[in-house]
Short mmCIF file of C-alpha atoms in Angstrom, two decimals:
data_model
loop_
_atom_site.label_atom_id
_atom_site.label_comp_id
_atom_site.label_asym_id
_atom_site.label_seq_id
_atom_site.Cartn_x
_atom_site.Cartn_y
_atom_site.Cartn_z
CA UNK A 157 37.15 98.63 102.45
CA UNK A 158 38.71 99.07 99.22
CA UNK A 159 39.61 95.35 97.24
CA UNK A 160 43.22 94.68 97.22
CA UNK A 161 44.99 94.44 93.38
CA UNK A 162 47.18 93.12 93.11
CA UNK A 163 50.55 93.58 90.18
CA UNK A 164 49.81 89.57 87.62
CA UNK A 165 52.00 87.84 88.97
CA UNK A 166 52.98 84.18 87.12
CA UNK A 167 56.46 82.45 87.58
CA UNK A 168 54.98 79.95 84.32
CA UNK A 169 53.33 82.20 81.99
CA UNK A 170 54.49 81.84 79.08
CA UNK A 171 56.14 84.12 76.01
CA UNK A 172 55.97 85.03 72.41
CA UNK A 173 58.64 86.22 72.47
CA UNK A 174 61.58 86.17 75.69
CA UNK A 175 63.33 89.58 75.58
CA UNK A 176 67.12 89.06 74.52
CA UNK A 177 70.12 90.31 76.86
CA UNK A 178 69.66 93.60 74.99
CA UNK A 179 66.33 94.78 75.95
CA UNK A 180 66.97 94.25 79.74
CA UNK A 181 70.71 96.41 79.47
CA UNK A 182 69.85 100.20 79.26
CA UNK A 183 70.70 102.86 77.00
CA UNK A 184 72.84 105.12 79.24
CA UNK A 185 74.50 102.56 81.44
CA UNK A 186 78.60 101.95 82.03
CA UNK A 187 78.49 98.24 80.35
CA UNK A 188 77.63 99.68 77.07
CA UNK A 189 80.35 102.16 76.62
CA UNK A 190 83.21 99.32 78.08
CA UNK A 191 81.21 97.53 75.06
CA UNK A 192 81.66 100.43 73.10
CA UNK A 193 85.44 101.52 73.64
CA UNK A 194 86.78 97.74 73.87
CA UNK A 195 85.25 96.80 70.60
CA UNK A 196 87.30 99.36 68.82
CA UNK A 197 91.25 99.24 70.79
CA UNK A 198 93.41 96.53 68.74
CA UNK A 199 94.27 92.79 69.89
CA UNK A 200 95.80 91.85 67.53
CA UNK A 201 99.06 90.69 70.17
CA UNK A 202 96.73 89.76 72.78
CA UNK A 203 95.25 87.01 70.63
CA UNK A 204 97.75 86.18 69.82
CA UNK A 205 100.35 84.33 72.25
CA UNK A 206 97.02 81.77 72.08
CA UNK A 207 98.26 78.52 70.16
CA UNK A 208 95.73 76.59 67.61
CA UNK A 209 94.78 73.28 68.13
CA UNK A 210 93.25 71.57 71.21
CA UNK A 211 89.84 72.80 73.02
CA UNK A 212 88.82 76.61 72.02
CA UNK A 213 89.41 78.67 74.01
CA UNK A 214 87.10 82.35 75.43
CA UNK A 215 88.00 85.00 73.47
CA UNK A 216 90.12 87.75 75.05
CA UNK A 217 87.92 90.71 73.80
CA UNK A 218 85.12 89.25 75.65
CA UNK A 219 87.02 88.39 78.97
CA UNK A 220 88.76 91.30 78.76
CA UNK A 221 85.13 93.45 78.95
CA UNK A 222 84.56 91.34 81.65
CA UNK A 223 87.05 92.03 83.24
CA UNK A 224 87.63 95.88 82.70
CA UNK A 225 84.43 95.93 84.19
CA UNK A 226 84.35 94.46 86.79
CA UNK A 227 86.96 96.02 88.79
CA UNK A 228 84.48 99.23 87.46
CA UNK A 229 82.00 97.46 89.26
CA UNK A 230 84.65 96.48 92.65
CA UNK A 231 84.72 93.75 92.00
CA UNK A 232 87.87 92.38 92.69
CA UNK A 233 87.32 88.48 93.25
CA UNK A 234 87.75 86.22 90.31
CA UNK A 235 85.07 83.56 91.96
CA UNK A 236 82.26 86.62 92.10
CA UNK A 237 83.53 87.96 88.86
CA UNK A 238 82.63 83.51 87.64
CA UNK A 239 79.14 83.82 89.91
CA UNK A 240 78.52 87.79 87.56
CA UNK A 241 78.81 85.73 84.51
CA UNK A 242 76.04 83.25 85.82
CA UNK A 243 73.58 85.67 87.04
CA UNK A 244 74.01 89.57 86.43
CA UNK A 245 72.17 89.75 83.00
CA UNK A 246 75.49 93.11 82.39
CA UNK A 247 77.75 90.72 82.65
CA UNK A 248 76.02 88.17 80.61
CA UNK A 249 74.95 90.39 77.99
CA UNK A 250 78.71 91.72 78.04
CA UNK A 251 80.06 88.05 77.64
CA UNK A 252 77.57 86.55 75.13
CA UNK A 253 75.75 84.47 77.51
CA UNK A 254 79.32 82.66 77.65
CA UNK A 255 80.58 81.53 81.72
CA UNK A 256 83.88 81.52 81.97
CA UNK A 257 85.12 80.15 84.97
CA UNK A 258 87.38 82.17 87.58
CA UNK A 259 89.81 79.82 86.71
CA UNK A 260 90.24 81.34 83.04
CA UNK A 261 89.60 85.13 84.14
CA UNK A 262 92.54 84.38 86.72
CA UNK A 263 94.98 82.96 84.51
CA UNK A 264 94.09 85.57 81.73
CA UNK A 265 94.15 87.81 83.72
CA UNK A 266 97.36 87.20 86.11
CA UNK A 267 99.39 85.03 82.41
CA UNK A 268 97.89 86.50 79.78
CA UNK A 269 97.06 89.96 79.62
CA UNK A 270 100.81 91.54 80.83
CA UNK A 271 102.50 93.45 78.73
CA UNK A 272 99.65 93.83 76.58
CA UNK A 273 97.38 95.09 79.15
CA UNK A 274 99.61 99.14 79.05
CA UNK A 275 98.85 99.15 75.10
CA UNK A 276 95.16 98.20 75.32
CA UNK A 277 95.14 101.22 78.25
CA UNK A 278 97.67 103.83 76.06
CA UNK A 279 94.45 102.43 72.78
CA UNK A 280 92.35 103.96 75.14
CA UNK A 281 93.99 107.16 76.11
CA UNK A 282 94.11 107.58 72.55
CA UNK A 283 91.16 107.49 72.29
CA UNK A 284 90.15 110.02 74.85
CA UNK A 285 92.85 112.47 73.63
CA UNK A 286 90.84 111.83 70.04
CA UNK A 287 87.73 112.87 70.81
CA UNK A 288 88.72 115.82 72.82
CA UNK A 289 88.68 114.35 76.26
CA UNK A 290 92.25 115.61 77.10
CA UNK A 291 94.47 116.76 74.75
CA UNK A 292 98.01 114.68 76.37
CA UNK A 293 100.27 117.53 76.97
CA UNK A 294 99.12 118.81 80.57
CA UNK A 295 99.44 116.52 83.20
CA UNK A 296 99.13 116.33 86.94
CA UNK A 297 101.42 113.37 88.86
CA UNK A 298 101.14 111.71 92.26
CA UNK A 299 102.07 108.63 93.85
CA UNK A 300 100.45 106.54 96.28
CA UNK A 301 101.13 103.15 98.26
CA UNK A 302 98.73 100.52 96.98
CA UNK A 303 99.53 97.60 100.12
CA UNK A 304 100.62 94.14 98.19
CA UNK A 305 99.07 90.45 98.82
CA UNK A 306 101.59 89.37 101.33
CA UNK A 307 102.20 88.30 104.88
CA UNK A 308 102.76 91.81 106.74
CA UNK A 309 104.71 89.86 109.22
CA UNK A 310 106.81 88.09 107.41
CA UNK A 311 110.38 90.78 105.69
CA UNK A 312 113.71 90.43 105.12
CA UNK A 313 115.60 93.85 105.61
CA UNK A 314 118.68 94.27 103.62
CA UNK A 315 120.80 95.49 107.09
CA UNK A 316 119.45 92.85 109.11
CA UNK A 317 121.15 90.95 105.89
CA UNK A 318 124.42 93.00 106.36
CA UNK A 319 124.63 92.62 109.98
CA UNK A 320 124.29 88.63 109.88
CA UNK A 321 127.74 89.07 107.40
CA UNK A 322 129.77 90.76 109.64
CA UNK A 323 128.83 88.34 112.46
CA UNK A 324 129.55 85.68 110.40
CA UNK A 325 133.18 87.22 109.02
CA UNK A 326 133.94 87.99 113.45
CA UNK A 327 133.19 84.45 114.71
CA UNK A 328 135.22 83.23 111.37
CA UNK A 329 137.53 84.78 112.94
CA UNK A 330 137.64 84.96 116.12
CA UNK A 331 137.46 80.42 115.39
CA UNK A 332 140.71 81.50 113.00
CA UNK A 333 142.32 83.34 116.09
CA UNK A 334 141.73 80.00 118.49
CA UNK A 335 143.59 78.19 116.36
CA UNK A 336 146.89 80.74 116.51
CA UNK A 337 146.28 80.18 119.73
CA UNK A 338 147.07 76.78 118.62
CA UNK A 339 150.08 76.45 117.34
CA UNK A 340 152.18 78.79 119.49
CA UNK A 341 155.14 78.73 117.37
CA UNK A 342 154.95 81.50 114.77
CA UNK A 343 156.50 79.03 112.46
CA UNK A 344 154.57 75.72 112.24
CA UNK A 345 151.20 77.97 112.18
CA UNK A 346 149.61 78.70 108.52
CA UNK A 347 149.13 80.64 106.97
CA UNK A 348 146.33 83.37 107.82
CA UNK A 349 142.97 82.96 105.03
CA UNK A 350 141.69 85.46 102.93
CA UNK A 351 138.43 87.36 105.39
CA UNK A 352 138.06 89.88 101.73
CA UNK A 353 135.61 87.42 100.84
CA UNK A 354 132.56 86.07 103.14
CA UNK A 355 130.74 84.45 100.32
CA UNK A 356 129.20 80.58 101.33
CA UNK A 357 131.94 78.73 98.91
CA UNK A 358 135.18 81.34 100.98
CA UNK A 359 134.00 80.93 103.76
CA UNK A 360 133.08 76.26 103.48
CA UNK A 361 136.57 76.27 102.18
CA UNK A 362 138.34 78.62 105.84
CA UNK A 363 135.86 75.93 108.03
CA UNK A 364 137.60 72.96 106.73
CA UNK A 365 140.85 74.69 106.08
CA UNK A 366 140.30 75.40 110.44
CA UNK A 367 139.31 71.49 110.84
CA UNK A 368 142.09 70.58 108.56
CA UNK A 369 144.06 72.56 110.87
CA UNK A 370 143.12 71.38 114.47
CA UNK A 371 143.02 67.82 112.92
CA UNK A 372 144.99 66.61 115.18
CA UNK A 373 144.84 69.17 118.14
CA UNK A 374 143.27 68.48 121.09
CA UNK A 375 140.21 71.35 120.55
CA UNK A 376 138.22 72.98 123.43
CA UNK A 377 134.70 70.78 122.95
CA UNK A 378 132.90 74.82 122.83
CA UNK A 379 135.13 75.14 119.52
CA UNK A 380 133.77 71.71 117.97
CA UNK A 381 130.22 72.86 118.24
CA UNK A 382 131.30 75.64 116.72
CA UNK A 383 132.93 74.64 114.04
CA UNK A 384 130.57 71.40 113.42
CA UNK A 385 127.54 74.34 113.38
CA UNK A 386 129.69 76.74 110.93
CA UNK A 387 130.21 73.82 108.41
CA UNK A 388 125.83 72.19 108.24
CA UNK A 389 124.77 76.34 108.44
CA UNK A 390 126.44 78.40 107.17
CA UNK A 391 127.15 78.57 103.50
CA UNK A 392 123.29 77.80 102.97
CA UNK A 393 122.44 81.17 104.97
CA UNK A 394 124.81 83.03 103.32
CA UNK A 395 123.48 81.07 100.10
CA UNK A 396 119.92 82.97 101.84
CA UNK A 397 121.37 86.31 102.39
CA UNK A 398 123.06 86.30 98.39
CA UNK A 399 119.17 85.11 97.03
CA UNK A 400 117.89 87.52 98.50
CA UNK A 401 120.89 90.73 98.60
CA UNK A 402 119.05 90.19 94.62
CA UNK A 403 115.85 90.22 94.76
CA UNK A 404 116.47 93.46 97.20
CA UNK A 405 117.75 95.18 93.30
CA UNK A 406 119.29 97.78 96.42
CA UNK A 407 116.35 98.48 98.62
CA UNK A 408 116.15 98.06 102.39
CA UNK A 409 113.25 95.81 103.12
CA UNK A 410 111.39 93.17 101.46
CA UNK A 411 108.46 90.38 101.73
CA UNK A 412 108.92 86.77 101.86
CA UNK A 413 105.82 86.58 100.01
CA UNK A 414 105.65 88.56 97.35
CA UNK A 415 109.33 89.01 97.05
CA UNK A 416 108.90 91.94 94.84
CA UNK A 417 107.29 94.11 96.87
CA UNK A 418 109.41 96.87 100.18
CA UNK A 419 107.48 96.85 103.39
CA UNK A 420 106.39 101.22 102.92
CA UNK A 421 105.30 103.54 106.02
CA UNK A 422 101.13 104.09 104.43
CA UNK A 423 99.01 105.91 106.04
CA UNK A 424 95.81 103.13 105.04
CA UNK A 425 96.45 100.98 108.39
CA UNK A 426 94.62 98.13 109.52
CA UNK A 427 96.34 98.81 113.15
CA UNK A 428 95.44 102.70 112.44
CA UNK A 429 99.03 103.25 114.20
CA UNK A 430 101.60 103.99 110.83
CA UNK A 431 102.88 100.71 110.86
CA UNK A 432 105.31 98.94 107.75
CA UNK A 433 103.39 97.38 105.46
CA UNK A 434 103.80 95.48 102.14
CA UNK A 435 103.00 97.35 98.83
CA UNK A 436 103.92 99.55 95.77
CA UNK A 437 104.35 102.78 95.58
CA UNK A 438 101.50 103.73 92.51
CA UNK A 439 103.01 106.42 90.22
CA UNK A 440 100.19 108.20 88.08
CA UNK A 441 99.53 111.57 86.13
CA UNK A 442 96.75 112.44 84.97
CA UNK A 443 94.61 115.16 83.51
CA UNK A 444 91.42 116.40 83.86
CA UNK A 445 90.65 113.42 85.48
CA UNK A 446 90.93 110.72 84.03
CA UNK A 447 94.73 109.10 84.49
CA UNK A 448 96.69 109.68 81.18
CA UNK A 449 99.13 106.72 82.32
CA UNK A 450 100.65 104.31 84.91
CA UNK A 451 104.02 102.75 86.69
CA UNK A 452 105.46 100.94 89.79
CA UNK A 453 108.18 101.35 92.58
CA UNK A 454 109.97 99.18 94.75
CA UNK A 455 110.83 102.87 96.41
CA UNK A 456 109.04 104.50 99.20
CA UNK A 457 109.46 108.10 97.53
CA UNK A 458 108.22 109.63 94.93
CA UNK A 459 111.32 111.80 93.54
CA UNK A 460 113.30 108.52 92.21
CA UNK A 461 110.75 107.34 90.72
CA UNK A 462 109.83 110.61 88.02
CA UNK A 463 111.95 110.10 85.42
CA UNK A 464 111.43 106.82 84.91
CA UNK A 465 107.79 107.45 85.12
CA UNK A 466 108.11 110.44 82.11
CA UNK A 467 110.05 108.19 79.89
CA UNK A 468 108.06 105.71 80.29
CA UNK A 469 105.37 107.91 78.81
CA UNK A 470 107.67 109.20 76.53
CA UNK A 471 107.75 105.86 74.89
CA UNK A 472 103.38 105.50 76.03
CA UNK A 473 102.39 108.34 73.39
CA UNK A 474 106.00 109.31 71.06
CA UNK A 475 106.68 112.52 72.91
CA UNK A 476 106.36 114.51 76.65
CA UNK A 477 103.20 116.10 77.88
CA UNK A 478 103.07 119.71 77.83
CA UNK A 479 103.85 121.05 81.58
CA UNK A 480 103.75 119.06 84.10
CA UNK A 481 102.64 119.94 87.71
CA UNK A 482 103.91 117.80 91.18
CA UNK A 483 104.02 118.64 94.76
CA UNK A 484 107.88 119.09 96.66
CA UNK A 485 108.41 114.85 96.89
CA UNK A 486 110.21 116.03 92.90
CA UNK A 487 112.02 119.08 93.59
CA UNK A 488 115.11 117.18 93.64
CA UNK A 489 117.70 118.86 91.93
CA UNK A 490 117.95 115.35 89.25
CA UNK A 491 114.24 115.18 88.14
CA UNK A 492 114.25 119.91 88.18
CA UNK A 493 117.38 119.23 85.51
CA UNK A 494 115.74 116.11 84.17
CA UNK A 495 112.22 118.13 82.49
CA UNK A 496 114.32 120.48 81.50
CA UNK A 497 115.98 118.67 79.34
CA UNK A 498 112.97 117.25 77.90
CA UNK A 499 111.25 120.81 77.33
CA UNK A 500 108.92 119.72 80.29
CA UNK A 501 107.75 123.12 81.32
CA UNK A 502 107.92 121.65 85.18
CA UNK A 503 105.33 123.22 87.78
CA UNK A 504 106.87 121.71 90.61
CA UNK A 505 107.69 122.83 94.13
CA UNK A 506 110.33 122.09 95.54
CA UNK A 507 112.22 122.65 99.07
CA UNK A 508 111.24 124.36 101.02
CA UNK A 509 109.01 126.63 98.32
CA UNK A 510 105.45 126.85 100.63
CA UNK A 511 107.79 127.95 103.04
CA UNK A 512 109.46 130.17 101.83
CA UNK A 513 106.33 132.12 100.66
CA UNK A 514 104.49 131.46 103.11
CA UNK A 515 107.59 134.07 104.99
CA UNK A 516 106.85 136.67 102.39
CA UNK A 517 103.84 136.74 103.27
CA UNK A 518 103.57 137.40 106.83
CA UNK A 519 107.02 139.37 106.52
CA UNK A 520 106.50 142.11 108.92
CA UNK A 521 103.77 140.99 110.79
CA UNK A 522 104.39 141.77 114.30
CA UNK A 523 104.83 138.48 116.23
CA UNK A 524 106.40 136.72 112.67
CA UNK A 525 109.13 134.53 114.02
CA UNK A 526 111.69 134.58 110.62
CA UNK A 527 112.55 130.62 110.15
CA UNK A 528 116.84 130.23 110.45
CA UNK A 529 118.62 133.05 109.24
CA UNK A 530 122.09 131.31 109.21
CA UNK A 531 120.40 129.31 106.73
CA UNK A 532 123.42 129.15 103.27
CA UNK A 533 120.59 130.01 101.93
CA UNK A 534 119.90 133.13 103.54
CA UNK A 535 123.31 134.35 103.23
CA UNK A 536 124.09 137.13 100.45
CA UNK A 537 126.29 135.88 97.86
CA UNK A 538 128.36 138.30 95.69
CA UNK A 539 128.14 137.88 91.79
CA UNK A 540 131.89 139.96 91.17
CA UNK A 541 133.40 138.95 93.69
CA UNK A 542 132.36 135.06 94.23
CA UNK A 543 131.87 135.72 97.65
CA UNK A 544 129.18 134.52 100.06
CA UNK A 545 128.31 136.66 102.98
CA UNK A 546 128.71 134.95 106.28
CA UNK A 547 126.01 137.22 109.39
CA UNK A 548 129.05 138.58 110.55
CA UNK A 549 129.20 140.98 107.63
CA UNK A 550 132.23 139.12 106.59
CA UNK A 551 132.96 137.49 103.29
CA UNK A 552 132.94 134.00 102.80
CA UNK A 553 135.78 132.84 99.20
CA UNK A 554 135.84 129.92 97.08
CA UNK A 555 137.74 127.04 97.95
CA UNK A 556 136.95 124.52 95.88
CA UNK A 557 133.75 122.15 94.60
CA UNK A 558 132.82 118.94 95.37
CA UNK A 559 131.25 116.40 93.05
CA UNK A 560 129.23 113.46 94.76
CA UNK A 561 126.18 110.77 92.83
CA UNK A 562 123.44 110.27 94.26
CA UNK A 563 121.99 106.48 94.76
CA UNK A 564 120.48 106.64 90.52
CA UNK A 565 123.95 108.32 89.95
CA UNK A 566 123.19 111.57 89.45
CA UNK A 567 126.35 113.78 89.64
CA UNK A 568 125.92 116.77 91.46
CA UNK A 569 128.80 119.77 91.81
CA UNK A 570 128.57 121.83 94.54
CA UNK A 571 130.58 125.15 95.51
CA UNK A 572 132.74 125.85 98.62
CA UNK A 573 133.10 129.29 99.63
CA UNK A 574 134.67 128.82 103.82
CA UNK A 575 134.77 131.44 106.58
CA UNK A 576 137.99 133.23 106.81
CA UNK A 577 138.45 133.78 110.92
CA UNK A 578 134.93 132.27 113.55
CA UNK A 579 137.24 131.60 116.06
CA UNK A 580 135.56 134.09 118.77
CA UNK A 581 133.13 135.35 116.51
CA UNK A 582 129.95 136.35 119.21
CA UNK A 583 127.08 134.01 116.65
CA UNK A 584 129.47 130.98 116.21
CA UNK A 585 127.15 128.63 118.04
CA UNK A 586 123.85 130.15 116.69
CA UNK A 587 125.71 129.68 113.15
CA UNK A 588 127.76 127.55 113.43
CA UNK A 589 128.83 124.02 115.47
CA UNK A 590 131.24 122.60 113.09
CA UNK A 591 135.17 122.77 114.17
CA UNK A 592 136.97 125.24 112.16
CA UNK A 593 135.74 128.53 110.54
CA UNK A 594 132.31 127.22 108.35
CA UNK A 595 132.35 125.65 105.09
CA UNK A 596 128.93 125.83 102.39
CA UNK A 597 128.38 124.27 99.95
CA UNK A 598 126.39 126.01 97.12
CA UNK A 599 125.19 124.15 93.96
CA UNK A 600 125.28 126.49 91.22
CA UNK A 601 123.19 124.76 89.08
CA UNK A 602 119.93 123.99 92.21
CA UNK A 603 120.10 127.78 93.03
CA UNK A 604 119.12 128.31 88.83
CA UNK A 605 116.67 125.60 88.73
CA UNK A 606 114.82 127.13 91.74
CA UNK A 607 114.51 130.90 90.82
CA UNK A 608 113.25 129.39 87.29
CA UNK A 609 110.62 127.24 89.20
CA UNK A 610 110.10 129.39 91.68
CA UNK A 611 109.60 132.35 88.89
CA UNK A 612 107.21 130.21 87.28
CA UNK A 613 104.68 128.69 89.81
CA UNK A 614 104.55 132.48 91.56
CA UNK A 615 102.72 133.88 87.97
CA UNK A 616 99.33 133.63 87.30
CA UNK A 617 99.75 130.33 85.23
CA UNK A 618 101.65 128.80 88.14
CA UNK A 619 98.81 130.03 89.98
CA UNK A 620 96.42 127.94 88.56
CA UNK A 621 98.85 124.31 88.01
CA UNK A 622 99.22 124.54 91.73
CA UNK A 623 94.86 125.11 92.57
CA UNK A 624 95.39 121.57 89.62
CA UNK A 625 96.86 119.56 92.35
CA UNK A 626 94.06 118.25 93.61
CA UNK A 627 92.52 116.08 90.55
CA UNK A 628 95.16 113.42 91.38
CA UNK A 629 94.56 113.40 94.80
CA UNK A 630 90.58 112.84 93.86
CA UNK A 631 91.52 110.34 91.26
CA UNK A 632 93.15 108.35 93.92
CA UNK A 633 89.81 108.94 96.43
CA UNK A 634 88.05 107.87 94.56
CA UNK A 635 90.47 104.33 93.32
CA UNK A 636 90.94 103.99 97.87
CA UNK A 637 87.17 104.80 98.87
CA UNK A 638 84.78 104.39 96.22
CA UNK A 639 86.31 101.78 94.76
CA UNK A 640 88.03 100.39 97.59
CA UNK A 641 90.76 99.71 96.10
CA UNK A 642 93.57 99.29 98.81
CA UNK A 643 95.54 96.29 99.34
CA UNK A 644 96.57 93.86 95.54
CA UNK A 645 94.67 90.31 94.47
CA UNK A 646 98.03 89.44 92.90
CA UNK A 647 101.48 89.65 93.57
CA UNK A 648 104.91 90.04 91.62
CA UNK A 649 105.69 94.23 90.42
CA UNK A 650 104.99 92.78 86.64
CA UNK A 651 101.23 91.46 87.90
CA UNK A 652 100.57 94.00 89.62
CA UNK A 653 100.82 96.32 87.29
CA UNK A 654 98.69 94.60 84.95
CA UNK A 655 95.90 95.47 87.83
CA UNK A 656 96.62 97.99 88.06
CA UNK A 657 96.13 99.06 84.68
CA UNK A 658 92.84 97.53 84.73
CA UNK A 659 91.51 99.39 88.06
CA UNK A 660 92.57 102.64 86.52
CA UNK A 661 90.72 101.48 82.05
CA UNK A 662 87.58 101.03 84.48
CA UNK A 663 88.18 104.32 86.24
CA UNK A 664 88.62 106.84 82.98
CA UNK A 665 85.16 104.54 81.26
CA UNK A 666 83.23 104.69 84.37
CA UNK A 667 84.35 108.48 83.79
CA UNK A 668 83.85 108.57 80.09
CA UNK A 669 80.38 107.11 81.36
CA UNK A 670 79.76 109.77 83.54
CA UNK A 671 80.41 112.39 80.61
CA UNK A 672 77.91 111.23 78.11
#
């Protein structure tokens, strides 16, 4: 049998020249990219947030490097980061041997970084542009919902507040009706109070008036009990409703544990039944799978968030991108008009674009079933006569225009056209079911924009742009699947914006490292 030889193992072996952290970190390791890039970034604004005097502070550049590298390594807990700074050689090298505790790390992330992280992120993106990794000219935009760090079952609904206010008003009117029944003599009956304002002060005043009117009267005990309950609870409840409505700021819902979070239906569902969960709608624009800008929204739909995101892009880099590629979730008249105004070429699908393309491809094929032939989009327009032709071949004449304002304040103008005589028409049922002659509303601006976008999307350049839509999906997939970032650790839209900035910065530096 051959003799077994083991490599030498002596924990107590002294070393004349102990190894340094520098020797233990490989030359092409991602931690070196994080260190190199963040060393070149100006953090003067962040440094100025520190006040002089007292004990010394950990340097913000070191804490920034540690946080970004932690997010690159899928490490989001401040306690885990503290542990890594004491045990992981890469963190020890990056921190220069410093050992910040979890409170220091958490305070820096949640309080110090704040508005400064976005400027730091933008500097890194500009650096990537200078190196030729990106151009900041052709971006792909999409949104994804990320769960908030909030209780999934404590929520406030805007409709519920409205219903509660209406219930209080109704019961208050019923109490006053009781007063009128007590005062059968109309001359002695007190004046009816103003029920228009259902707020704490007005309701409290009305209850006092009712109590004063019934003071010397024989009152039903149930009514007296209800008045006592109303006096004690209703003003307090109405103050609470006012506060909640301020927090809602036009939204339909909020979480009690994170009032900035809105309940949204998400694909990643822990119960696998598509239930609503508190979260934020993250908007990210990408180029070559680098994140070039990000914003957080509190609305469930992407449509209303595009303008704010582009404005943020322009504020960050001084000019708009040359082109924008996005899915049909952004293809509203308001958004397309905005992109045209900013000189951004819109490779943005509008509603029914894919259905139109499918129908065009299948037209003439056997068993092909066309979409609704009675839809207003299918009616032929005569530009000279300014009329549409109904399915029976009769002209639909212009009868005036209608303007409306969207929730975001955009003013839409529709021209209205009416058929001449729908009575007895054999197509009356499938064509329309409303009373009277059919009326359609058409937006000339939207029709023009759709025609322009369709030409762009069906061009050779547009086909290539549509193929690039997967890039932003790949970024979201990396963040959620590979990096496990499906839920925020901080609360409030300001802090969650900072946290997403950290994961976006870590994503970019990891991609830069892999391309070296």
